PDB file of C-alpha atoms in Angstrom:
ATOM      1  CA  UNK A 174      85.053  -6.084-113.511  1.00  0.00           C
ATOM      2  CA  UNK A 175      84.191  -6.493-109.874  1.00  0.00           C
ATOM      3  CA  UNK A 176      86.506  -3.688-108.850  1.00  0.00           C
ATOM      4  CA  UNK A 177      84.917  -1.456-106.212  1.00  0.00           C
ATOM      5  CA  UNK A 178      85.749   2.221-106.176  1.00  0.00           C
ATOM      6  CA  UNK A 179      84.262   5.270-104.530  1.00  0.00           C
ATOM      7  CA  UNK A 180      81.774   7.344-106.396  1.00  0.00           C
ATOM      8  CA  UNK A 181      81.334  10.910-105.321  1.00  0.00           C
ATOM      9  CA  UNK A 182      77.713  11.862-105.080  1.00  0.00           C
ATOM     10  CA  UNK A 183      76.926  15.543-105.151  1.00  0.00           C
ATOM     11  CA  UNK A 184      73.824  17.363-104.055  1.00  0.00           C
ATOM     12  CA  UNK A 185      72.209  18.708-107.192  1.00  0.00           C
ATOM     13  CA  UNK A 186      71.516  22.412-107.285  1.00  0.00           C
ATOM     14  CA  UNK A 187      67.830  22.158-106.581  1.00  0.00           C
ATOM     15  CA  UNK A 188      65.455  24.537-104.829  1.00  0.00           C
ATOM     16  CA  UNK A 189      65.690  24.991-101.084  1.00  0.00           C
ATOM     17  CA  UNK A 190      62.615  27.091-100.370  1.00  0.00           C
ATOM     18  CA  UNK A 191      61.444  27.876 -96.852  1.00  0.00           C
ATOM     19  CA  UNK A 192      57.743  28.033 -96.096  1.00  0.00           C
ATOM     20  CA  UNK A 193      55.331  27.335 -93.308  1.00  0.00           C
ATOM     21  CA  UNK A 194      55.302  23.583 -93.470  1.00  0.00           C
ATOM     22  CA  UNK A 195      59.032  23.403 -93.923  1.00  0.00           C
ATOM     23  CA  UNK A 196      58.977  21.417 -97.128  1.00  0.00           C
ATOM     24  CA  UNK A 197      61.140  22.671 -99.937  1.00  0.00           C
ATOM     25  CA  UNK A 198      59.930  22.329-103.477  1.00  0.00           C
ATOM     26  CA  UNK A 199      62.362  20.814-106.024  1.00  0.00           C
ATOM     27  CA  UNK A 200      62.929  22.674-109.283  1.00  0.00           C
ATOM     28  CA  UNK A 201      63.759  21.289-112.687  1.00  0.00           C
ATOM     29  CA  UNK A 202      67.515  20.982-113.092  1.00  0.00           C
ATOM     30  CA  UNK A 203      67.420  19.780-116.678  1.00  0.00           C
ATOM     31  CA  UNK A 204      65.093  20.234-119.617  1.00  0.00           C
ATOM     32  CA  UNK A 205      62.229  17.845-118.899  1.00  0.00           C
ATOM     33  CA  UNK A 206      58.549  17.854-119.855  1.00  0.00           C
ATOM     34  CA  UNK A 207      56.286  19.968-117.679  1.00  0.00           C
ATOM     35  CA  UNK A 208      54.742  17.927-114.878  1.00  0.00           C
ATOM     36  CA  UNK A 209      52.188  18.299-112.083  1.00  0.00           C
ATOM     37  CA  UNK A 210      52.665  16.411-108.841  1.00  0.00           C
ATOM     38  CA  UNK A 211      51.300  16.223-105.311  1.00  0.00           C
ATOM     39  CA  UNK A 212      53.108  15.550-102.050  1.00  0.00           C
ATOM     40  CA  UNK A 213      51.878  15.176 -98.517  1.00  0.00           C
ATOM     41  CA  UNK A 214      53.154  14.548 -95.015  1.00  0.00           C
ATOM     42  CA  UNK A 215      51.760  14.744 -91.512  1.00  0.00           C
ATOM     43  CA  UNK A 216      52.269  18.521 -91.633  1.00  0.00           C
ATOM     44  CA  UNK A 217      51.486  19.619 -95.159  1.00  0.00           C
ATOM     45  CA  UNK A 218      49.836  19.036 -98.501  1.00  0.00           C
ATOM     46  CA  UNK A 219      51.331  20.491-101.662  1.00  0.00           C
ATOM     47  CA  UNK A 220      50.768  20.626-105.379  1.00  0.00           C
ATOM     48  CA  UNK A 221      53.380  21.770-107.874  1.00  0.00           C
ATOM     49  CA  UNK A 222      53.893  22.496-111.556  1.00  0.00           C
ATOM     50  CA  UNK A 223      57.452  22.054-112.799  1.00  0.00           C
ATOM     51  CA  UNK A 224      58.710  22.906-116.301  1.00  0.00           C
ATOM     52  CA  UNK A 225      62.190  23.702-117.658  1.00  0.00           C
ATOM     53  CA  UNK A 226      61.489  27.434-117.167  1.00  0.00           C
ATOM     54  CA  UNK A 227      58.740  27.726-114.535  1.00  0.00           C
ATOM     55  CA  UNK A 228      57.891  26.448-111.072  1.00  0.00           C
ATOM     56  CA  UNK A 229      54.542  26.834-109.288  1.00  0.00           C
ATOM     57  CA  UNK A 230      54.074  25.560-105.756  1.00  0.00           C
ATOM     58  CA  UNK A 231      50.953  25.659-103.577  1.00  0.00           C
ATOM     59  CA  UNK A 232      51.002  24.337-100.020  1.00  0.00           C
ATOM     60  CA  UNK A 233      48.401  24.009 -97.260  1.00  0.00           C
ATOM     61  CA  UNK A 234      49.389  24.408 -93.611  1.00  0.00           C
ATOM     62  CA  UNK A 235      47.894  22.744 -90.525  1.00  0.00           C
ATOM     63  CA  UNK A 236      46.376  26.084 -89.442  1.00  0.00           C
ATOM     64  CA  UNK A 237      44.371  26.297 -92.699  1.00  0.00           C
ATOM     65  CA  UNK A 238      46.513  28.956 -94.337  1.00  0.00           C
ATOM     66  CA  UNK A 239      48.044  28.467 -97.790  1.00  0.00           C
ATOM     67  CA  UNK A 240      51.119  29.759 -99.564  1.00  0.00           C
ATOM     68  CA  UNK A 241      51.594  30.101-103.329  1.00  0.00           C
ATOM     69  CA  UNK A 242      55.108  30.386-104.759  1.00  0.00           C
ATOM     70  CA  UNK A 243      55.989  31.179-108.370  1.00  0.00           C
ATOM     71  CA  UNK A 244      59.484  31.093-109.910  1.00  0.00           C
ATOM     72  CA  UNK A 245      60.841  31.477-113.434  1.00  0.00           C
ATOM     73  CA  UNK A 246      64.286  30.913-114.897  1.00  0.00           C
ATOM     74  CA  UNK A 247      64.655  34.258-116.688  1.00  0.00           C
ATOM     75  CA  UNK A 248      63.496  36.749-114.031  1.00  0.00           C
ATOM     76  CA  UNK A 249      65.954  39.453-113.028  1.00  0.00           C
ATOM     77  CA  UNK A 250      64.067  41.687-110.592  1.00  0.00           C
ATOM     78  CA  UNK A 251      66.637  41.811-107.766  1.00  0.00           C
ATOM     79  CA  UNK A 252      63.646  42.264-105.432  1.00  0.00           C
ATOM     80  CA  UNK A 253      62.989  45.723-106.828  1.00  0.00           C
ATOM     81  CA  UNK A 254      59.515  47.048-107.623  1.00  0.00           C
ATOM     82  CA  UNK A 255      56.063  45.917-106.530  1.00  0.00           C
ATOM     83  CA  UNK A 256      55.117  42.300-107.174  1.00  0.00           C
ATOM     84  CA  UNK A 257      51.542  41.078-107.581  1.00  0.00           C
ATOM     85  CA  UNK A 258      49.642  38.058-108.895  1.00  0.00           C
ATOM     86  CA  UNK A 259      46.668  38.278-111.229  1.00  0.00           C
ATOM     87  CA  UNK A 260      44.213  35.358-111.118  1.00  0.00           C
ATOM     88  CA  UNK A 261      41.121  35.042-113.293  1.00  0.00           C
ATOM     89  CA  UNK A 262      41.218  38.582-114.658  1.00  0.00           C
ATOM     90  CA  UNK A 263      42.995  40.632-117.301  1.00  0.00           C
ATOM     91  CA  UNK A 264      42.800  43.844-115.285  1.00  0.00           C
ATOM     92  CA  UNK A 265      45.994  44.751-113.388  1.00  0.00           C
ATOM     93  CA  UNK A 266      43.814  46.596-110.857  1.00  0.00           C
ATOM     94  CA  UNK A 267      42.494  43.175-109.751  1.00  0.00           C
ATOM     95  CA  UNK A 268      45.963  41.834-108.936  1.00  0.00           C
ATOM     96  CA  UNK A 269      46.786  40.613-105.415  1.00  0.00           C
ATOM     97  CA  UNK A 270      49.811  42.105-103.679  1.00  0.00           C
ATOM     98  CA  UNK A 271      52.649  39.577-103.369  1.00  0.00           C
ATOM     99  CA  UNK A 272      56.205  39.534-102.018  1.00  0.00           C
ATOM    100  CA  UNK A 273      59.525  38.683-103.602  1.00  0.00           C
ATOM    101  CA  UNK A 274      60.837  35.271-102.614  1.00  0.00           C
ATOM    102  CA  UNK A 275      64.410  34.216-102.009  1.00  0.00           C
ATOM    103  CA  UNK A 276      66.251  32.917-105.056  1.00  0.00           C
ATOM    104  CA  UNK A 277      66.465  29.199-105.498  1.00  0.00           C
ATOM    105  CA  UNK A 278      69.910  27.616-105.444  1.00  0.00           C
ATOM    106  CA  UNK A 279      69.859  27.429-109.243  1.00  0.00           C
ATOM    107  CA  UNK A 280      69.272  31.186-109.386  1.00  0.00           C
ATOM    108  CA  UNK A 281      65.551  31.393-110.122  1.00  0.00           C
ATOM    109  CA  UNK A 282      63.911  34.495-108.702  1.00  0.00           C
ATOM    110  CA  UNK A 283      60.338  34.301-107.524  1.00  0.00           C
ATOM    111  CA  UNK A 284      57.341  35.752-105.722  1.00  0.00           C
ATOM    112  CA  UNK A 285      55.019  34.342-103.068  1.00  0.00           C
ATOM    113  CA  UNK A 286      51.564  34.987-101.699  1.00  0.00           C
ATOM    114  CA  UNK A 287      50.296  34.113 -98.214  1.00  0.00           C
ATOM    115  CA  UNK A 288      46.578  33.411 -98.446  1.00  0.00           C
ATOM    116  CA  UNK A 289      43.753  31.065 -97.361  1.00  0.00           C
ATOM    117  CA  UNK A 290      41.946  28.045 -98.767  1.00  0.00           C
ATOM    118  CA  UNK A 291      39.902  30.190-101.182  1.00  0.00           C
ATOM    119  CA  UNK A 292      42.987  30.295-103.426  1.00  0.00           C
ATOM    120  CA  UNK A 293      42.261  26.728-104.556  1.00  0.00           C
ATOM    121  CA  UNK A 294      38.865  27.572-106.055  1.00  0.00           C
ATOM    122  CA  UNK A 295      40.262  30.731-107.640  1.00  0.00           C
ATOM    123  CA  UNK A 296      43.001  28.767-109.369  1.00  0.00           C
ATOM    124  CA  UNK A 297      40.568  26.035-110.376  1.00  0.00           C
ATOM    125  CA  UNK A 298      38.309  28.568-112.105  1.00  0.00           C
ATOM    126  CA  UNK A 299      40.915  29.923-114.549  1.00  0.00           C
ATOM    127  CA  UNK A 300      43.297  28.624-117.211  1.00  0.00           C
ATOM    128  CA  UNK A 301      46.311  30.723-116.244  1.00  0.00           C
ATOM    129  CA  UNK A 302      47.642  33.329-113.845  1.00  0.00           C
ATOM    130  CA  UNK A 303      50.012  36.232-114.345  1.00  0.00           C
ATOM    131  CA  UNK A 304      52.865  37.636-112.300  1.00  0.00           C
ATOM    132  CA  UNK A 305      53.095  41.430-112.448  1.00  0.00           C
ATOM    133  CA  UNK A 306      55.907  43.758-111.437  1.00  0.00           C
ATOM    134  CA  UNK A 307      54.994  47.439-111.126  1.00  0.00           C
ATOM    135  CA  UNK A 308      51.695  46.658-112.837  1.00  0.00           C
ATOM    136  CA  UNK A 309      53.285  45.072-115.923  1.00  0.00           C
ATOM    137  CA  UNK A 310      52.760  41.402-116.793  1.00  0.00           C
ATOM    138  CA  UNK A 311      56.093  39.592-116.762  1.00  0.00           C
ATOM    139  CA  UNK A 312      55.043  35.929-116.807  1.00  0.00           C
ATOM    140  CA  UNK A 313      52.023  33.743-117.510  1.00  0.00           C
ATOM    141  CA  UNK A 314      51.682  30.397-115.721  1.00  0.00           C
ATOM    142  CA  UNK A 315      49.394  27.750-117.292  1.00  0.00           C
ATOM    143  CA  UNK A 316      46.811  26.187-114.995  1.00  0.00           C
ATOM    144  CA  UNK A 317      45.123  23.849-117.451  1.00  0.00           C
ATOM    145  CA  UNK A 318      45.685  20.718-115.343  1.00  0.00           C
ATOM    146  CA  UNK A 319      45.262  22.323-111.922  1.00  0.00           C
ATOM    147  CA  UNK A 320      41.543  21.536-111.705  1.00  0.00           C
ATOM    148  CA  UNK A 321      42.227  17.800-112.134  1.00  0.00           C
ATOM    149  CA  UNK A 322      44.591  17.966-109.139  1.00  0.00           C
ATOM    150  CA  UNK A 323      42.503  20.234-106.901  1.00  0.00           C
ATOM    151  CA  UNK A 324      40.083  17.679-105.429  1.00  0.00           C
ATOM    152  CA  UNK A 325      42.856  15.444-104.111  1.00  0.00           C
ATOM    153  CA  UNK A 326      44.712  18.476-102.751  1.00  0.00           C
ATOM    154  CA  UNK A 327      41.606  19.707-100.898  1.00  0.00           C
ATOM    155  CA  UNK A 328      40.940  16.241 -99.429  1.00  0.00           C
ATOM    156  CA  UNK A 329      44.520  16.119 -98.196  1.00  0.00           C
ATOM    157  CA  UNK A 330      44.260  19.622 -96.731  1.00  0.00           C
ATOM    158  CA  UNK A 331      41.021  18.811 -94.900  1.00  0.00           C
ATOM    159  CA  UNK A 332      42.666  15.773 -93.309  1.00  0.00           C
ATOM    160  CA  UNK A 333      45.626  17.688 -91.863  1.00  0.00           C
ATOM    161  CA  UNK A 334      45.619  17.543 -88.059  1.00  0.00           C
ATOM    162  CA  UNK A 335      45.010  20.868 -86.348  1.00  0.00           C
ATOM    163  CA  UNK A 336      48.042  22.219 -84.542  1.00  0.00           C
ATOM    164  CA  UNK A 337      48.655  24.956 -82.036  1.00  0.00           C
ATOM    165  CA  UNK A 338      49.989  28.054 -83.776  1.00  0.00           C
ATOM    166  CA  UNK A 339      53.093  27.987 -81.538  1.00  0.00           C
ATOM    167  CA  UNK A 340      54.052  24.605 -83.028  1.00  0.00           C
ATOM    168  CA  UNK A 341      53.603  25.599 -86.662  1.00  0.00           C
ATOM    169  CA  UNK A 342      56.811  26.650 -88.448  1.00  0.00           C
ATOM    170  CA  UNK A 343      56.748  29.651 -90.747  1.00  0.00           C
ATOM    171  CA  UNK A 344      60.210  29.004 -92.160  1.00  0.00           C
ATOM    172  CA  UNK A 345      62.058  25.900 -93.246  1.00  0.00           C
ATOM    173  CA  UNK A 346      65.105  24.478 -91.489  1.00  0.00           C
ATOM    174  CA  UNK A 347      68.236  25.676 -93.280  1.00  0.00           C
ATOM    175  CA  UNK A 348      71.625  24.041 -93.585  1.00  0.00           C
ATOM    176  CA  UNK A 349      74.344  25.646 -91.465  1.00  0.00           C
ATOM    177  CA  UNK A 350      76.895  24.625 -94.105  1.00  0.00           C
ATOM    178  CA  UNK A 351      76.785  22.792 -97.414  1.00  0.00           C
ATOM    179  CA  UNK A 352      76.752  19.043 -97.210  1.00  0.00           C
ATOM    180  CA  UNK A 353      79.433  18.832 -99.864  1.00  0.00           C
ATOM    181  CA  UNK A 354      80.294  15.365-101.143  1.00  0.00           C
ATOM    182  CA  UNK A 355      78.786  12.117 -99.944  1.00  0.00           C
ATOM    183  CA  UNK A 356      81.076   9.111-100.390  1.00  0.00           C
ATOM    184  CA  UNK A 357      78.902   6.012-100.740  1.00  0.00           C
ATOM    185  CA  UNK A 358      81.317   3.387-102.061  1.00  0.00           C
ATOM    186  CA  UNK A 359      78.535   2.330-104.432  1.00  0.00           C
ATOM    187  CA  UNK A 360      78.233   3.010-108.133  1.00  0.00           C
ATOM    188  CA  UNK A 361      75.017   5.043-108.296  1.00  0.00           C
ATOM    189  CA  UNK A 362      72.216   4.257-110.709  1.00  0.00           C
ATOM    190  CA  UNK A 363      71.102   7.134-112.915  1.00  0.00           C
ATOM    191  CA  UNK A 364      68.120   8.027-110.766  1.00  0.00           C
ATOM    192  CA  UNK A 365      67.422  10.977-108.501  1.00  0.00           C
ATOM    193  CA  UNK A 366      67.088  10.259-104.803  1.00  0.00           C
ATOM    194  CA  UNK A 367      64.372  12.397-103.189  1.00  0.00           C
ATOM    195  CA  UNK A 368      64.269  12.681 -99.432  1.00  0.00           C
ATOM    196  CA  UNK A 369      62.618  14.443 -96.514  1.00  0.00           C
ATOM    197  CA  UNK A 370      64.432  15.110 -93.237  1.00  0.00           C
ATOM    198  CA  UNK A 371      62.708  15.724 -89.935  1.00  0.00           C
ATOM    199  CA  UNK A 372      64.698  18.388 -88.097  1.00  0.00           C
ATOM    200  CA  UNK A 373      64.095  19.015 -84.393  1.00  0.00           C
ATOM    201  CA  UNK A 374      64.092  22.348 -82.555  1.00  0.00           C
ATOM    202  CA  UNK A 375      67.831  21.941 -81.825  1.00  0.00           C
ATOM    203  CA  UNK A 376      68.693  21.613 -85.512  1.00  0.00           C
ATOM    204  CA  UNK A 377      69.457  17.878 -85.473  1.00  0.00           C
ATOM    205  CA  UNK A 378      68.045  15.399 -87.970  1.00  0.00           C
ATOM    206  CA  UNK A 379      65.685  12.986 -86.213  1.00  0.00           C
ATOM    207  CA  UNK A 380      64.548  11.001 -89.241  1.00  0.00           C
ATOM    208  CA  UNK A 381      65.269  10.554 -92.958  1.00  0.00           C
ATOM    209  CA  UNK A 382      62.313   9.585 -95.145  1.00  0.00           C
ATOM    210  CA  UNK A 383      62.806   8.260 -98.684  1.00  0.00           C
ATOM    211  CA  UNK A 384      60.314   9.874-101.050  1.00  0.00           C
ATOM    212  CA  UNK A 385      61.780   8.493-104.267  1.00  0.00           C
ATOM    213  CA  UNK A 386      64.366   5.724-104.209  1.00  0.00           C
ATOM    214  CA  UNK A 387      67.678   5.872-106.030  1.00  0.00           C
ATOM    215  CA  UNK A 388      66.948   2.336-107.170  1.00  0.00           C
ATOM    216  CA  UNK A 389      69.249   0.755-104.603  1.00  0.00           C
ATOM    217  CA  UNK A 390      68.138   0.068-101.014  1.00  0.00           C
ATOM    218  CA  UNK A 391      71.780   0.055 -99.879  1.00  0.00           C
ATOM    219  CA  UNK A 392      72.475   3.386-101.570  1.00  0.00           C
ATOM    220  CA  UNK A 393      69.296   4.894-100.064  1.00  0.00           C
ATOM    221  CA  UNK A 394      70.498   3.783 -96.618  1.00  0.00           C
ATOM    222  CA  UNK A 395      73.951   5.285 -97.164  1.00  0.00           C
ATOM    223  CA  UNK A 396      72.448   8.541 -98.385  1.00  0.00           C
ATOM    224  CA  UNK A 397      70.264   8.817 -95.277  1.00  0.00           C
ATOM    225  CA  UNK A 398      73.194   7.953 -93.011  1.00  0.00           C
ATOM    226  CA  UNK A 399      75.200  10.824 -94.483  1.00  0.00           C
ATOM    227  CA  UNK A 400      72.290  13.269 -94.488  1.00  0.00           C
ATOM    228  CA  UNK A 401      71.491  12.513 -90.853  1.00  0.00           C
ATOM    229  CA  UNK A 402      74.841  14.004 -89.841  1.00  0.00           C
ATOM    230  CA  UNK A 403      73.885  17.412 -91.273  1.00  0.00           C
ATOM    231  CA  UNK A 404      73.309  20.336 -88.915  1.00  0.00           C
ATOM    232  CA  UNK A 405      70.540  22.849 -89.457  1.00  0.00           C
ATOM    233  CA  UNK A 406      69.267  26.139 -88.215  1.00  0.00           C
ATOM    234  CA  UNK A 407      65.860  25.008 -86.971  1.00  0.00           C
ATOM    235  CA  UNK A 408      62.548  26.217 -88.306  1.00  0.00           C
ATOM    236  CA  UNK A 409      60.856  28.995 -86.335  1.00  0.00           C
ATOM    237  CA  UNK A 410      57.248  29.785 -85.505  1.00  0.00           C
ATOM    238  CA  UNK A 411      55.543  33.155 -85.886  1.00  0.00           C
ATOM    239  CA  UNK A 412      57.036  34.290 -82.591  1.00  0.00           C
ATOM    240  CA  UNK A 413      60.546  33.516 -83.853  1.00  0.00           C
ATOM    241  CA  UNK A 414      60.955  30.519 -81.542  1.00  0.00           C
ATOM    242  CA  UNK A 415      62.703  27.358 -82.803  1.00  0.00           C
ATOM    243  CA  UNK A 416      60.360  24.473 -83.596  1.00  0.00           C
ATOM    244  CA  UNK A 417      60.623  21.162 -85.381  1.00  0.00           C
ATOM    245  CA  UNK A 418      60.183  21.193 -89.138  1.00  0.00           C
ATOM    246  CA  UNK A 419      60.925  19.331 -92.323  1.00  0.00           C
ATOM    247  CA  UNK A 420      63.479  19.780 -95.097  1.00  0.00           C
ATOM    248  CA  UNK A 421      62.958  18.229 -98.505  1.00  0.00           C
ATOM    249  CA  UNK A 422      65.260  18.085-101.512  1.00  0.00           C
ATOM    250  CA  UNK A 423      67.003  15.728-103.922  1.00  0.00           C
ATOM    251  CA  UNK A 424      70.387  14.174-104.590  1.00  0.00           C
ATOM    252  CA  UNK A 425      71.662  13.365-108.054  1.00  0.00           C
ATOM    253  CA  UNK A 426      74.806  11.606-109.219  1.00  0.00           C
ATOM    254  CA  UNK A 427      77.476  13.398-111.252  1.00  0.00           C
TER     255      UNK A 427
END
């Protein structure tokens, strides 16, 4: 008892997904009940559905545009074929053209759709949506609880400050190399630490924000100290110029 020894804390293999507001949605790493959640910052509002096999993520940008991302654990498209999303209809001819998304770090393939604020009312008006590849339905996503989340999401979106298009990132900051192991010297509680990093246009971390505590203020501080040493490729705007952005993920103990 009382003996102190190092615990090695590893970054869990969670989603690192780039999108306009530079926040990365976190996917389910273990079998947990399906959940809906909302997140917000000075640059974005987002709503997500997370189950052991599916991930839906909708985000609003400061310029009023929205992005919808959909991922599933058993997709094996290899970015081949034509992806589309069907909302509020059973007719494949009504599907909206989408694009294949990068895989998540836990291997989930996905699709995304760049759209506008009208997507919120379309999702609110239906119980599910379908992902199609080459006109064939490959996945149905339930939307039963989306309508109960939509009002708060729209209020958050309306309150986002307007920004010049040149300042708005269209990709997330990305790690130049893996963070590897963080040595904290503290026995970690069995709780996930969720964080958001502000990354400047030079790729340096300017701030570490705790979204969900590990349960220990000292451990949270040590996590942020280690994360702040990470180097990133900065986010870029539509012109391909580096701009400040945000990177969000989680750390779990193993």
